[in-house]
Coordinates of N, CA, C and O and ligand atoms in Angstrom, one line a residue:
X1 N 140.1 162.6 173.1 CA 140.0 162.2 171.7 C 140.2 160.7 171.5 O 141.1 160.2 172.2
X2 N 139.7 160.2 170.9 CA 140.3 158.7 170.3 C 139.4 158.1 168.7 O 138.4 158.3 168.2
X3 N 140.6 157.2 168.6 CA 140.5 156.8 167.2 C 139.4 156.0 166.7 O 138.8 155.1 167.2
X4 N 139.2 156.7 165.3 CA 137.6 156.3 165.1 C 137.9 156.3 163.3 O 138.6 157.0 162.6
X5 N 137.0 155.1 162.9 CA 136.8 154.7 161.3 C 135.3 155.9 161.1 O 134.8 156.5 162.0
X6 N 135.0 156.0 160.0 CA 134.0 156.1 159.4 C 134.2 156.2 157.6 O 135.2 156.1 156.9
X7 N 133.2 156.3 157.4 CA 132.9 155.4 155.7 C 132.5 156.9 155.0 O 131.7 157.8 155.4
X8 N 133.5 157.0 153.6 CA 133.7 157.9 152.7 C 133.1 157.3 151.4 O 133.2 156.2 151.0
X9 N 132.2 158.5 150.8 CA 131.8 158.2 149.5 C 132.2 159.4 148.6 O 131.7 160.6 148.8
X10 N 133.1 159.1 147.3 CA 133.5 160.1 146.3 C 132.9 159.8 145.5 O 133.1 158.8 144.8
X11 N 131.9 160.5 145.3 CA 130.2 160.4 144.3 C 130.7 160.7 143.3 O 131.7 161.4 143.0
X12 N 129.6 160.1 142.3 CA 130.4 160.1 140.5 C 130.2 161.2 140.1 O 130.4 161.4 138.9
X13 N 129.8 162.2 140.8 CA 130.1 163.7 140.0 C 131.8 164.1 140.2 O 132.5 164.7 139.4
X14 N 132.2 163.5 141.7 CA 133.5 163.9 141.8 C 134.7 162.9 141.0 O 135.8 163.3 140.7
X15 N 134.3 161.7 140.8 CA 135.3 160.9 140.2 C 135.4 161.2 138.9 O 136.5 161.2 138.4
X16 N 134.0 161.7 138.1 CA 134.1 162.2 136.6 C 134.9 163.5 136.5 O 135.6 163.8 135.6
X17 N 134.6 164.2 137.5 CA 135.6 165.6 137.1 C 137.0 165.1 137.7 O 137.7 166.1 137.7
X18 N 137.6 164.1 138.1 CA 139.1 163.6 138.5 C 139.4 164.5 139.3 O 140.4 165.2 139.0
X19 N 138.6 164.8 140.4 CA 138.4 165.1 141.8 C 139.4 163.8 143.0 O 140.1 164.3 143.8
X20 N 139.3 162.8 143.0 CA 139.7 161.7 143.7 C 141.1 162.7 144.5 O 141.0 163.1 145.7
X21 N 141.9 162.9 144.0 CA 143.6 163.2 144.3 C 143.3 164.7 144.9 O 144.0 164.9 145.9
X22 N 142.6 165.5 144.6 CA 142.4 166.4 145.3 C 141.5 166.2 146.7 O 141.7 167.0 147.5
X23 N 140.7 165.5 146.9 CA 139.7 165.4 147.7 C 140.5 164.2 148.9 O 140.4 164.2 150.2
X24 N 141.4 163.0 148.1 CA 141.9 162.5 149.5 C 143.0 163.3 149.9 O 143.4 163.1 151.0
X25 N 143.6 164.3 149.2 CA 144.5 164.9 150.0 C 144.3 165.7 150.8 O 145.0 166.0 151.8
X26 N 143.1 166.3 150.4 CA 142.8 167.0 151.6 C 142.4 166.8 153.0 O 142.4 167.4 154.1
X27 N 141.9 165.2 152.4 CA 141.8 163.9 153.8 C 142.9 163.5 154.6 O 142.7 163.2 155.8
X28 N 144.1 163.5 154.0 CA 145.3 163.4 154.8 C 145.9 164.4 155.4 O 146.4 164.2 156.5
X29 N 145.8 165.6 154.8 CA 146.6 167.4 155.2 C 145.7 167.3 156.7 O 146.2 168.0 157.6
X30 N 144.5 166.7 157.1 CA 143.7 167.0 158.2 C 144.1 165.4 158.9 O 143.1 165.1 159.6
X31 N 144.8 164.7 158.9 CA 144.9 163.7 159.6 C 144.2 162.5 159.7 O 144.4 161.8 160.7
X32 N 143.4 162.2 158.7 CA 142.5 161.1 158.3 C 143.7 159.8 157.2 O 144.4 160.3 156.4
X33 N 143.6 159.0 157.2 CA 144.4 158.1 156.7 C 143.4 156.9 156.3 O 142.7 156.4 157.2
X34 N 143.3 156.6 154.9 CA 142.5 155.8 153.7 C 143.4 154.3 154.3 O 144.5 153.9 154.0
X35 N 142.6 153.6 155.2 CA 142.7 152.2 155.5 C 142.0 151.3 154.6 O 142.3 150.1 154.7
X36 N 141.0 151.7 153.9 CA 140.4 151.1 152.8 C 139.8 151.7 151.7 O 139.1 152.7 151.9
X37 N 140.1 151.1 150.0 CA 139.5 152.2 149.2 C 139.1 151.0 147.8 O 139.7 150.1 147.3
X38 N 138.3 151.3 147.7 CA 137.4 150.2 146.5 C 136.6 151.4 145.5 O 135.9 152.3 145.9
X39 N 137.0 151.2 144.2 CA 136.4 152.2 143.2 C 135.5 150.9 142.5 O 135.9 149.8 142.1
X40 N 134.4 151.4 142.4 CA 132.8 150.6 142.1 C 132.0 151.3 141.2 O 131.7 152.5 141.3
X41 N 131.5 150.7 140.4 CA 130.1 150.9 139.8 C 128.8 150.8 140.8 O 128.6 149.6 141.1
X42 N 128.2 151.4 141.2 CA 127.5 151.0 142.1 C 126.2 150.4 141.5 O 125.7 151.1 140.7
X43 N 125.6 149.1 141.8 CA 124.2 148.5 141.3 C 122.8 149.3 142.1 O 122.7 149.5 143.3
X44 N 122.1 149.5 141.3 CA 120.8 149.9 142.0 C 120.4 149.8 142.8 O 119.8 150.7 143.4
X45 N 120.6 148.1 143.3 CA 120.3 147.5 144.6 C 121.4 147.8 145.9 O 121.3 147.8 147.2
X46 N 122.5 148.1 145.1 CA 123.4 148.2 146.4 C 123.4 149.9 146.7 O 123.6 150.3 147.8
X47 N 123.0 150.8 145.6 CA 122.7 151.9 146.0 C 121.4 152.3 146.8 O 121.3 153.1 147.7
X48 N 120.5 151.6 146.3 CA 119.1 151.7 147.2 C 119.2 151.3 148.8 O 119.0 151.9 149.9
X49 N 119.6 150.3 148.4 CA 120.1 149.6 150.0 C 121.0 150.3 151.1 O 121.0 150.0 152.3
X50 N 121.6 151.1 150.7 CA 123.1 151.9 151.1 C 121.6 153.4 151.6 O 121.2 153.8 152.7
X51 N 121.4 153.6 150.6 CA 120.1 154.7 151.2 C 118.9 154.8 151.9 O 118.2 155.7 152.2
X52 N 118.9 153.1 152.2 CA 117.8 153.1 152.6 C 116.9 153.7 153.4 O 115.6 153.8 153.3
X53 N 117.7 154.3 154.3 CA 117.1 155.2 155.4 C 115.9 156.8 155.2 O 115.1 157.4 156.0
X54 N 116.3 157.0 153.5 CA 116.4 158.2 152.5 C 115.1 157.4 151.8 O 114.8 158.0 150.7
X55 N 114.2 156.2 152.1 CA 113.8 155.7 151.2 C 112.6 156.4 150.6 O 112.4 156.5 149.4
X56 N 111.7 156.9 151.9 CA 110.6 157.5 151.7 C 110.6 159.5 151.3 O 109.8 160.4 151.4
X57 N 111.8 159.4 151.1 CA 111.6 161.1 151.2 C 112.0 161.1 149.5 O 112.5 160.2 148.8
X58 N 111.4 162.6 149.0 CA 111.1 162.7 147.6 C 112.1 162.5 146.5 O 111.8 162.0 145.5
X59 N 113.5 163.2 147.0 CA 114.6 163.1 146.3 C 115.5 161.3 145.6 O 116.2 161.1 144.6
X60 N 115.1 160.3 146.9 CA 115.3 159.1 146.9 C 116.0 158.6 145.3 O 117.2 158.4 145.0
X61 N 114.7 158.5 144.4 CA 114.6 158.2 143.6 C 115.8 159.1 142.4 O 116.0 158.5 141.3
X62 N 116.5 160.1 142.6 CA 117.1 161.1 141.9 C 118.4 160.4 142.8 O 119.3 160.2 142.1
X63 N 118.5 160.2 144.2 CA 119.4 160.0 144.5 C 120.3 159.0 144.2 O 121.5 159.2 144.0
X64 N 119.4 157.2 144.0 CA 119.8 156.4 143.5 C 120.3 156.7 142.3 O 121.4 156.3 142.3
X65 N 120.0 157.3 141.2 CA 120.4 157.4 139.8 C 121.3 158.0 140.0 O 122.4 157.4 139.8
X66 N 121.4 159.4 140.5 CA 122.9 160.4 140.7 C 123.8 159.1 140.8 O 124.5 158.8 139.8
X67 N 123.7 158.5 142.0 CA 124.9 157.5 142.5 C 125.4 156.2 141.6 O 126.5 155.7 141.5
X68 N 124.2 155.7 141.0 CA 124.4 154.8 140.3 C 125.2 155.6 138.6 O 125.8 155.0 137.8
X69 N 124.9 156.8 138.4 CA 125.3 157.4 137.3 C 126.9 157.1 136.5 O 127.1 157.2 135.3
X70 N 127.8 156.6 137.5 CA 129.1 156.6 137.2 C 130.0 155.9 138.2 O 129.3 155.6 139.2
X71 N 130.7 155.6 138.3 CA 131.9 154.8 139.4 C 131.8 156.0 140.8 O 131.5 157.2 140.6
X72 N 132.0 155.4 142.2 CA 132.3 155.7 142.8 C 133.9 155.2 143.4 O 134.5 154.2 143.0
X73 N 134.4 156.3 144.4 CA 135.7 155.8 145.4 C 134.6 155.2 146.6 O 133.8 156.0 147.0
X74 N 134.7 154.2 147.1 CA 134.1 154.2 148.5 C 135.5 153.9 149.0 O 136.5 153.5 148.4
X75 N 135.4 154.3 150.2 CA 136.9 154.7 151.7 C 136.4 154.5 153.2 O 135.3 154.6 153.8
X76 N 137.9 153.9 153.6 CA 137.5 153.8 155.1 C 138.0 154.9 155.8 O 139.2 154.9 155.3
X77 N 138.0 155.8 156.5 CA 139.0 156.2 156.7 C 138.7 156.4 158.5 O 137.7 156.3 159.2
X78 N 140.4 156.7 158.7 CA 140.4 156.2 160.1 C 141.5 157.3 160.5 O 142.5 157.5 159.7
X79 N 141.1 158.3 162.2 CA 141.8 158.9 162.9 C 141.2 159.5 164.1 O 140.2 159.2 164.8
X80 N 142.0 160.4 164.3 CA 141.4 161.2 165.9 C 140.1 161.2 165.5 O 140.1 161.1 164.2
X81 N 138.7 161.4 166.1 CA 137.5 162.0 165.2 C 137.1 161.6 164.4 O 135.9 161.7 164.5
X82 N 137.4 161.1 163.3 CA 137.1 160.4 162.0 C 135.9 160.9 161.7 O 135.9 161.6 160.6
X83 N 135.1 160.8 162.1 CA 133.5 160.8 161.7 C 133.2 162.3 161.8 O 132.8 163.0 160.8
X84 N 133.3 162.9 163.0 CA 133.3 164.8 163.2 C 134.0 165.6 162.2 O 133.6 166.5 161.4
X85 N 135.6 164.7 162.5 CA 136.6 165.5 161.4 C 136.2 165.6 160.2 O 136.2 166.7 159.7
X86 N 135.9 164.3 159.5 CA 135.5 163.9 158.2 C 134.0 165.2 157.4 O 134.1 165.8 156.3
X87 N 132.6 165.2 158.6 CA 132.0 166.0 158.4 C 132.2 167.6 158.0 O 131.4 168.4 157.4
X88 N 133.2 167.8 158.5 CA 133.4 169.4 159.0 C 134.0 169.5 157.4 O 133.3 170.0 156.5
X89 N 135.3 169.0 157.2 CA 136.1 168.8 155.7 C 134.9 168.9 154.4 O 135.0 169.6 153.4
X90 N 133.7 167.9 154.9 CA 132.7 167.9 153.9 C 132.2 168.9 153.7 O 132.0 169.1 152.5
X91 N 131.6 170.0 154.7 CA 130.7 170.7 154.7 C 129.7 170.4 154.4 O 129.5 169.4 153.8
X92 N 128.4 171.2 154.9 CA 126.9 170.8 154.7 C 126.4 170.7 154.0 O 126.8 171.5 153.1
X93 N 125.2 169.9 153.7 CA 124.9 168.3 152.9 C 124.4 169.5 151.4 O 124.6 169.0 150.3
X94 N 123.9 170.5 151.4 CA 123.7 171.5 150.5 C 125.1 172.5 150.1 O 125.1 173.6 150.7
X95 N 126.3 172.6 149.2 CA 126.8 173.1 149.1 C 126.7 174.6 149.1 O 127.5 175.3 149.7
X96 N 125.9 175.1 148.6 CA 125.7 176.8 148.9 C 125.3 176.6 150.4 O 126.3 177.1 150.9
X97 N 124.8 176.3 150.9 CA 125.3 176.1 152.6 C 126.4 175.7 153.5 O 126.5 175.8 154.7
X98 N 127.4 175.1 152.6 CA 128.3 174.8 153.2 C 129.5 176.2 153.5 O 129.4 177.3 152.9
X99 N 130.5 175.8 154.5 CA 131.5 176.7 154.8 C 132.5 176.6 153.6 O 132.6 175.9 152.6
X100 N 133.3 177.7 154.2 CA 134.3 178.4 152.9 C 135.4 177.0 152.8 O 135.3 176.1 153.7
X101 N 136.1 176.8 151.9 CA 136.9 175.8 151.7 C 136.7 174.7 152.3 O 137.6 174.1 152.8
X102 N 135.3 174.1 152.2 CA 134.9 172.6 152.6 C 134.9 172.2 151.1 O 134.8 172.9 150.1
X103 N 135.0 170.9 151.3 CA 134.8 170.1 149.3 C 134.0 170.1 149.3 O 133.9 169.0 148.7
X104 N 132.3 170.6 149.7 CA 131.1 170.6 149.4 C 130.8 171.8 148.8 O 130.1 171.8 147.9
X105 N 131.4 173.1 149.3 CA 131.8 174.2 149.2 C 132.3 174.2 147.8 O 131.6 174.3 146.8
X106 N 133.7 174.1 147.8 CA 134.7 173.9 146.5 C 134.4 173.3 145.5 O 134.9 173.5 144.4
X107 N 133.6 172.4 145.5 CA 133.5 171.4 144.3 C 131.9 170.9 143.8 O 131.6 170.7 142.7
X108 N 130.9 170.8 145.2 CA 129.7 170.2 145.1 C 128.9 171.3 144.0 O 128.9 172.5 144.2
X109 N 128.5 170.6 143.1 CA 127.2 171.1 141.9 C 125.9 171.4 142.7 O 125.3 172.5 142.6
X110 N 125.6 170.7 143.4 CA 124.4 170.8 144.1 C 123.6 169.8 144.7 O 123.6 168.7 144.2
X111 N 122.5 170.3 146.0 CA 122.4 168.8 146.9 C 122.4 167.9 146.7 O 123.0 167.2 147.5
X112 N 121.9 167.1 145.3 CA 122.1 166.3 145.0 C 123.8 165.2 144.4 O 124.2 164.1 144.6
X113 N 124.3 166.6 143.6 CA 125.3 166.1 143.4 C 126.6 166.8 144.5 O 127.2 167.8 144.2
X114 N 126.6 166.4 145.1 CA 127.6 167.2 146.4 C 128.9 166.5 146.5 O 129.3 166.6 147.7
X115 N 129.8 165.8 145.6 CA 130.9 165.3 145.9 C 131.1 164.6 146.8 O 132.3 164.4 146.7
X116 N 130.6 164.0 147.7 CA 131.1 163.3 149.0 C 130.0 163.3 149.5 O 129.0 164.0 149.4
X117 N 130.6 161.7 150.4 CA 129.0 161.0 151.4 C 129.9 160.7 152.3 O 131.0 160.2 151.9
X118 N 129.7 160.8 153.5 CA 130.5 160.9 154.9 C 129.0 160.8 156.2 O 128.0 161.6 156.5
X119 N 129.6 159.4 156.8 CA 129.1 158.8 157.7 C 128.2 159.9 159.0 O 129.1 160.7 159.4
X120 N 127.1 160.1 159.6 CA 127.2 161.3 160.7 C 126.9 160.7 161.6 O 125.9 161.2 162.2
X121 N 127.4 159.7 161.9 CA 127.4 158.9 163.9 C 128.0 157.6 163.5 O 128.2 157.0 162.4
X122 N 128.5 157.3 165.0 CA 129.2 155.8 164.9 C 128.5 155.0 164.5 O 129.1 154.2 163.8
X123 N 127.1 154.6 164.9 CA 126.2 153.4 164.4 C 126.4 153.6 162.9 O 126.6 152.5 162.3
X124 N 126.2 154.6 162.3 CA 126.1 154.6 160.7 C 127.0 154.2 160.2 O 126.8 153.5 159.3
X125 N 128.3 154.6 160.7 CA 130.1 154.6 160.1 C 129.9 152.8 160.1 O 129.8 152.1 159.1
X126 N 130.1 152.1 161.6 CA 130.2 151.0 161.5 C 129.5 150.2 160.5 O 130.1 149.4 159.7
X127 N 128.0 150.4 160.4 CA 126.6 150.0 159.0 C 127.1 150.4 157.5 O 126.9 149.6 156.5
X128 N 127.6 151.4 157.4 CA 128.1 151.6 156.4 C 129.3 150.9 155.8 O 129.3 150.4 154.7
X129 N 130.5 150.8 156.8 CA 131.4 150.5 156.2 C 131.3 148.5 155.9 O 131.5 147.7 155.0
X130 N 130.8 148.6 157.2 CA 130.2 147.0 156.9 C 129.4 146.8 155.6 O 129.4 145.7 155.1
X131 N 128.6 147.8 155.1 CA 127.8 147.6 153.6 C 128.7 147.1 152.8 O 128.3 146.0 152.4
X132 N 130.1 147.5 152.3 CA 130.8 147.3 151.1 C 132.4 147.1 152.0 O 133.4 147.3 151.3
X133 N 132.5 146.8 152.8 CA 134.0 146.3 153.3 C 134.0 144.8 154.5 O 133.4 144.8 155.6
X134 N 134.7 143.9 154.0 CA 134.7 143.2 155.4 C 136.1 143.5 155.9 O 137.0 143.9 155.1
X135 N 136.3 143.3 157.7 CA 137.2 143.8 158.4 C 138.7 143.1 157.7 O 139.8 143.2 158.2
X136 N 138.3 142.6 156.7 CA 140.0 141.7 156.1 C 140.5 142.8 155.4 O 141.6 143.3 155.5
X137 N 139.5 143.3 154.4 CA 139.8 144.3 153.4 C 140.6 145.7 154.0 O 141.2 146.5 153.3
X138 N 140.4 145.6 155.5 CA 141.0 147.2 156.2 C 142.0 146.9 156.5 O 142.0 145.8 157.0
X139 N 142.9 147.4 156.4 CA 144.5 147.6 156.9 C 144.4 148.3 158.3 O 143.7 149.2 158.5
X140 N 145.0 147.7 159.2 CA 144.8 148.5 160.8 C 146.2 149.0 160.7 O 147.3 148.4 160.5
X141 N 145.8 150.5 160.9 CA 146.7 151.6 160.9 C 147.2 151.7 162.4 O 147.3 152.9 162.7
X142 N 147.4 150.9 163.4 CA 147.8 151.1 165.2 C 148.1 152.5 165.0 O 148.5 153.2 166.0
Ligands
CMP201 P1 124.6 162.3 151.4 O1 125.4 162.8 152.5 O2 125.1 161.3 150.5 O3 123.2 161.7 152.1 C1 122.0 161.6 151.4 C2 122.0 162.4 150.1 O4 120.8 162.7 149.6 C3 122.7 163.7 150.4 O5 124.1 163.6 150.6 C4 122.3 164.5 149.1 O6 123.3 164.3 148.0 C5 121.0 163.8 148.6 N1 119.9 164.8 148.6 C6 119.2 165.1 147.5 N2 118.3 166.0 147.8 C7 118.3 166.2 149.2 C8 117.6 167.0 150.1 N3 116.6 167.8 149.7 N4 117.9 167.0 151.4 C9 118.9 166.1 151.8 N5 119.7 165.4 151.0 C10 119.4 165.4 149.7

Protein backbone atom coordinates (compact mmCIF):
# COMPACT_ATOMS: atom_id res chain seq x y z
CA UNK A 1 0.00 0.00 0.00
CA UNK A 2 1.28 3.56 -0.19
CA UNK A 3 0.22 7.04 -0.02
CA UNK A 4 -1.53 8.57 -2.77
CA UNK A 5 -3.53 12.17 -3.54
CA UNK A 6 -6.34 12.17 -5.85
CA UNK A 7 -8.84 15.05 -6.76
CA UNK A 8 -12.56 15.18 -5.23
CA UNK A 9 -15.55 16.97 -6.70
CA UNK A 10 -18.81 17.81 -4.42
CA UNK A 11 -21.07 18.62 -7.43
CA UNK A 12 -23.71 21.39 -6.98
CA UNK A 13 -26.45 18.98 -6.59
CA UNK A 14 -24.59 17.89 -3.34
CA UNK A 15 -23.50 21.35 -2.00
CA UNK A 16 -27.34 22.61 -2.62
CA UNK A 17 -28.81 19.83 -0.53
CA UNK A 18 -25.79 20.74 2.41
CA UNK A 19 -24.39 17.37 1.69
CA UNK A 20 -20.64 18.73 2.14
CA UNK A 21 -20.45 17.54 6.24
CA UNK A 22 -21.86 14.41 5.49
CA UNK A 23 -19.97 13.32 2.42
CA UNK A 24 -16.37 14.55 3.96
CA UNK A 25 -17.05 12.62 6.89
CA UNK A 26 -17.54 9.83 5.41
CA UNK A 27 -14.03 10.60 3.69
CA UNK A 28 -12.40 10.59 6.93
CA UNK A 29 -14.41 7.42 8.86
CA UNK A 30 -12.42 5.53 5.68
CA UNK A 31 -9.07 7.20 6.19
CA UNK A 32 -8.84 9.81 3.51
CA UNK A 33 -7.76 13.28 4.92
CA UNK A 34 -8.84 16.82 2.92
CA UNK A 35 -5.19 18.32 2.29
CA UNK A 36 -6.88 20.76 0.07
CA UNK A 37 -10.49 22.26 -0.21
CA UNK A 38 -11.57 25.37 -2.46
CA UNK A 39 -15.53 25.97 -2.70
CA UNK A 40 -15.98 27.59 -6.42
CA UNK A 41 -18.46 28.68 -8.80
CA UNK A 42 -17.27 26.90 -11.61
CA UNK A 43 -16.88 28.99 -15.17
CA UNK A 44 -17.86 27.22 -18.31
CA UNK A 45 -14.52 27.32 -19.49
CA UNK A 46 -13.04 25.89 -16.45
CA UNK A 47 -15.78 23.27 -16.52
CA UNK A 48 -15.43 22.41 -20.13
CA UNK A 49 -11.88 22.18 -19.80
CA UNK A 50 -11.92 20.00 -16.53
CA UNK A 51 -14.19 17.55 -19.00
CA UNK A 52 -12.57 17.68 -21.69
CA UNK A 53 -11.94 14.21 -22.21
CA UNK A 54 -16.11 13.83 -22.12
CA UNK A 55 -15.98 16.36 -25.00
CA UNK A 56 -17.37 14.40 -27.88
CA UNK A 57 -19.80 12.10 -26.20
CA UNK A 58 -23.64 13.29 -26.08
CA UNK A 59 -24.19 14.10 -22.41
CA UNK A 60 -21.13 16.77 -22.48
CA UNK A 61 -23.12 19.54 -23.04
CA UNK A 62 -25.75 18.69 -19.91
CA UNK A 63 -22.72 18.00 -18.12
CA UNK A 64 -21.06 21.30 -18.24
CA UNK A 65 -24.33 23.07 -17.22
CA UNK A 66 -25.12 20.45 -14.27
CA UNK A 67 -21.60 21.55 -12.99
CA UNK A 68 -21.64 25.00 -13.76
CA UNK A 69 -25.30 25.10 -12.14
CA UNK A 70 -24.17 26.07 -8.57
CA UNK A 71 -20.92 26.18 -6.30
CA UNK A 72 -18.77 23.28 -6.11
CA UNK A 73 -16.37 21.78 -3.02
CA UNK A 74 -13.31 20.82 -5.08
CA UNK A 75 -10.67 18.57 -2.54
CA UNK A 76 -7.48 17.05 -2.49
CA UNK A 77 -7.52 14.26 -0.70
CA UNK A 78 -4.69 12.11 0.34
CA UNK A 79 -4.09 8.38 2.00
CA UNK A 80 -3.34 4.67 1.73
CA UNK A 81 -5.11 4.22 -1.91
CA UNK A 82 -6.57 7.50 -2.26
CA UNK A 83 -7.74 7.11 -5.73
CA UNK A 84 -9.26 3.11 -5.35
CA UNK A 85 -10.37 3.98 -1.81
CA UNK A 86 -11.97 7.31 -2.86
CA UNK A 87 -13.78 5.25 -5.93
CA UNK A 88 -15.20 2.46 -3.99
CA UNK A 89 -16.84 5.29 -1.16
CA UNK A 90 -18.24 6.89 -4.48
CA UNK A 91 -19.85 4.09 -5.99
CA UNK A 92 -20.55 3.75 -9.73
CA UNK A 93 -20.71 6.58 -11.97
CA UNK A 94 -24.70 5.72 -12.43
CA UNK A 95 -26.24 5.64 -8.92
CA UNK A 96 -28.95 2.97 -9.36
CA UNK A 97 -25.79 1.00 -10.19
CA UNK A 98 -24.00 1.83 -7.57
CA UNK A 99 -23.42 -0.40 -4.18
CA UNK A 100 -25.39 -0.22 -0.93
CA UNK A 101 -24.12 2.67 1.26
CA UNK A 102 -21.81 4.36 -1.42
CA UNK A 103 -22.65 8.43 -1.64
CA UNK A 104 -23.64 7.66 -5.16
CA UNK A 105 -25.92 5.20 -3.86
CA UNK A 106 -27.21 7.35 -0.85
CA UNK A 107 -27.50 10.62 -2.21
CA UNK A 108 -26.86 10.73 -6.28
CA UNK A 109 -30.34 11.95 -8.26
CA UNK A 110 -28.94 10.54 -11.20
CA UNK A 111 -25.97 10.00 -13.80
CA UNK A 112 -25.81 13.10 -14.43
CA UNK A 113 -26.29 14.57 -11.16
CA UNK A 114 -24.36 11.99 -8.95
CA UNK A 115 -22.88 13.91 -6.07
CA UNK A 116 -19.23 13.44 -6.48
CA UNK A 117 -16.46 13.40 -9.18
CA UNK A 118 -13.46 11.31 -8.04
CA UNK A 119 -10.27 10.90 -10.06
CA UNK A 120 -9.94 6.90 -11.66
CA UNK A 121 -5.99 6.57 -12.22
CA UNK A 122 -3.03 8.42 -11.15
CA UNK A 123 -2.39 10.32 -14.38
CA UNK A 124 -5.93 11.86 -13.97
CA UNK A 125 -5.64 12.56 -10.06
CA UNK A 126 -2.19 14.34 -10.74
CA UNK A 127 -4.13 16.44 -14.15
CA UNK A 128 -6.86 17.12 -12.16
CA UNK A 129 -5.65 18.30 -9.12
CA UNK A 130 -3.11 20.35 -11.04
CA UNK A 131 -6.41 21.88 -12.92
CA UNK A 132 -7.50 24.00 -9.79
CA UNK A 133 -4.68 23.57 -7.06
CA UNK A 134 -1.02 24.60 -7.17
CA UNK A 135 1.34 22.30 -4.88
CA UNK A 136 1.45 25.65 -2.28
CA UNK A 137 -2.29 25.41 -1.78
CA UNK A 138 -1.80 21.53 -0.31
CA UNK A 139 -0.88 21.00 3.14
CA UNK A 140 1.57 17.82 3.21
CA UNK A 141 0.01 15.58 5.62
CA UNK A 142 3.73 13.12 6.26
P1 LIG B 1 -18.04 12.05 -13.27
O1 LIG B 1 -17.36 11.05 -12.41
O2 LIG B 1 -18.00 13.46 -12.82
O3 LIG B 1 -17.40 11.98 -14.75
C1 LIG B 1 -18.11 12.40 -15.91
C2 LIG B 1 -19.55 12.65 -15.62
O4 LIG B 1 -20.41 12.68 -16.74
C3 LIG B 1 -20.10 11.54 -14.75
O5 LIG B 1 -19.55 11.62 -13.46
C4 LIG B 1 -21.60 11.81 -14.85
O6 LIG B 1 -22.07 12.70 -13.89
C5 LIG B 1 -21.74 12.48 -16.21
N1 LIG B 1 -22.57 11.70 -17.15
C6 LIG B 1 -23.75 12.08 -17.64
N2 LIG B 1 -24.24 11.16 -18.44
C7 LIG B 1 -23.38 10.15 -18.48
C8 LIG B 1 -23.34 8.90 -19.15
N3 LIG B 1 -24.33 8.48 -19.95
N4 LIG B 1 -22.27 8.11 -18.95
C9 LIG B 1 -21.26 8.51 -18.14
N5 LIG B 1 -21.23 9.70 -17.47
C10 LIG B 1 -22.30 10.50 -17.65
Amino acid sequence: MSKERTFSIIKPDGVSRNLIGKIIARFESEGLFVIGAKMKQLSRHEAEGFYAVHRSRPFYAELVNSMCSGPVLLMVLEGENAILKNREIMGATNPTEAKENTIRKLFGVSIGENTVHGSDAPDTAKNEIAWFFAESDLANKQ
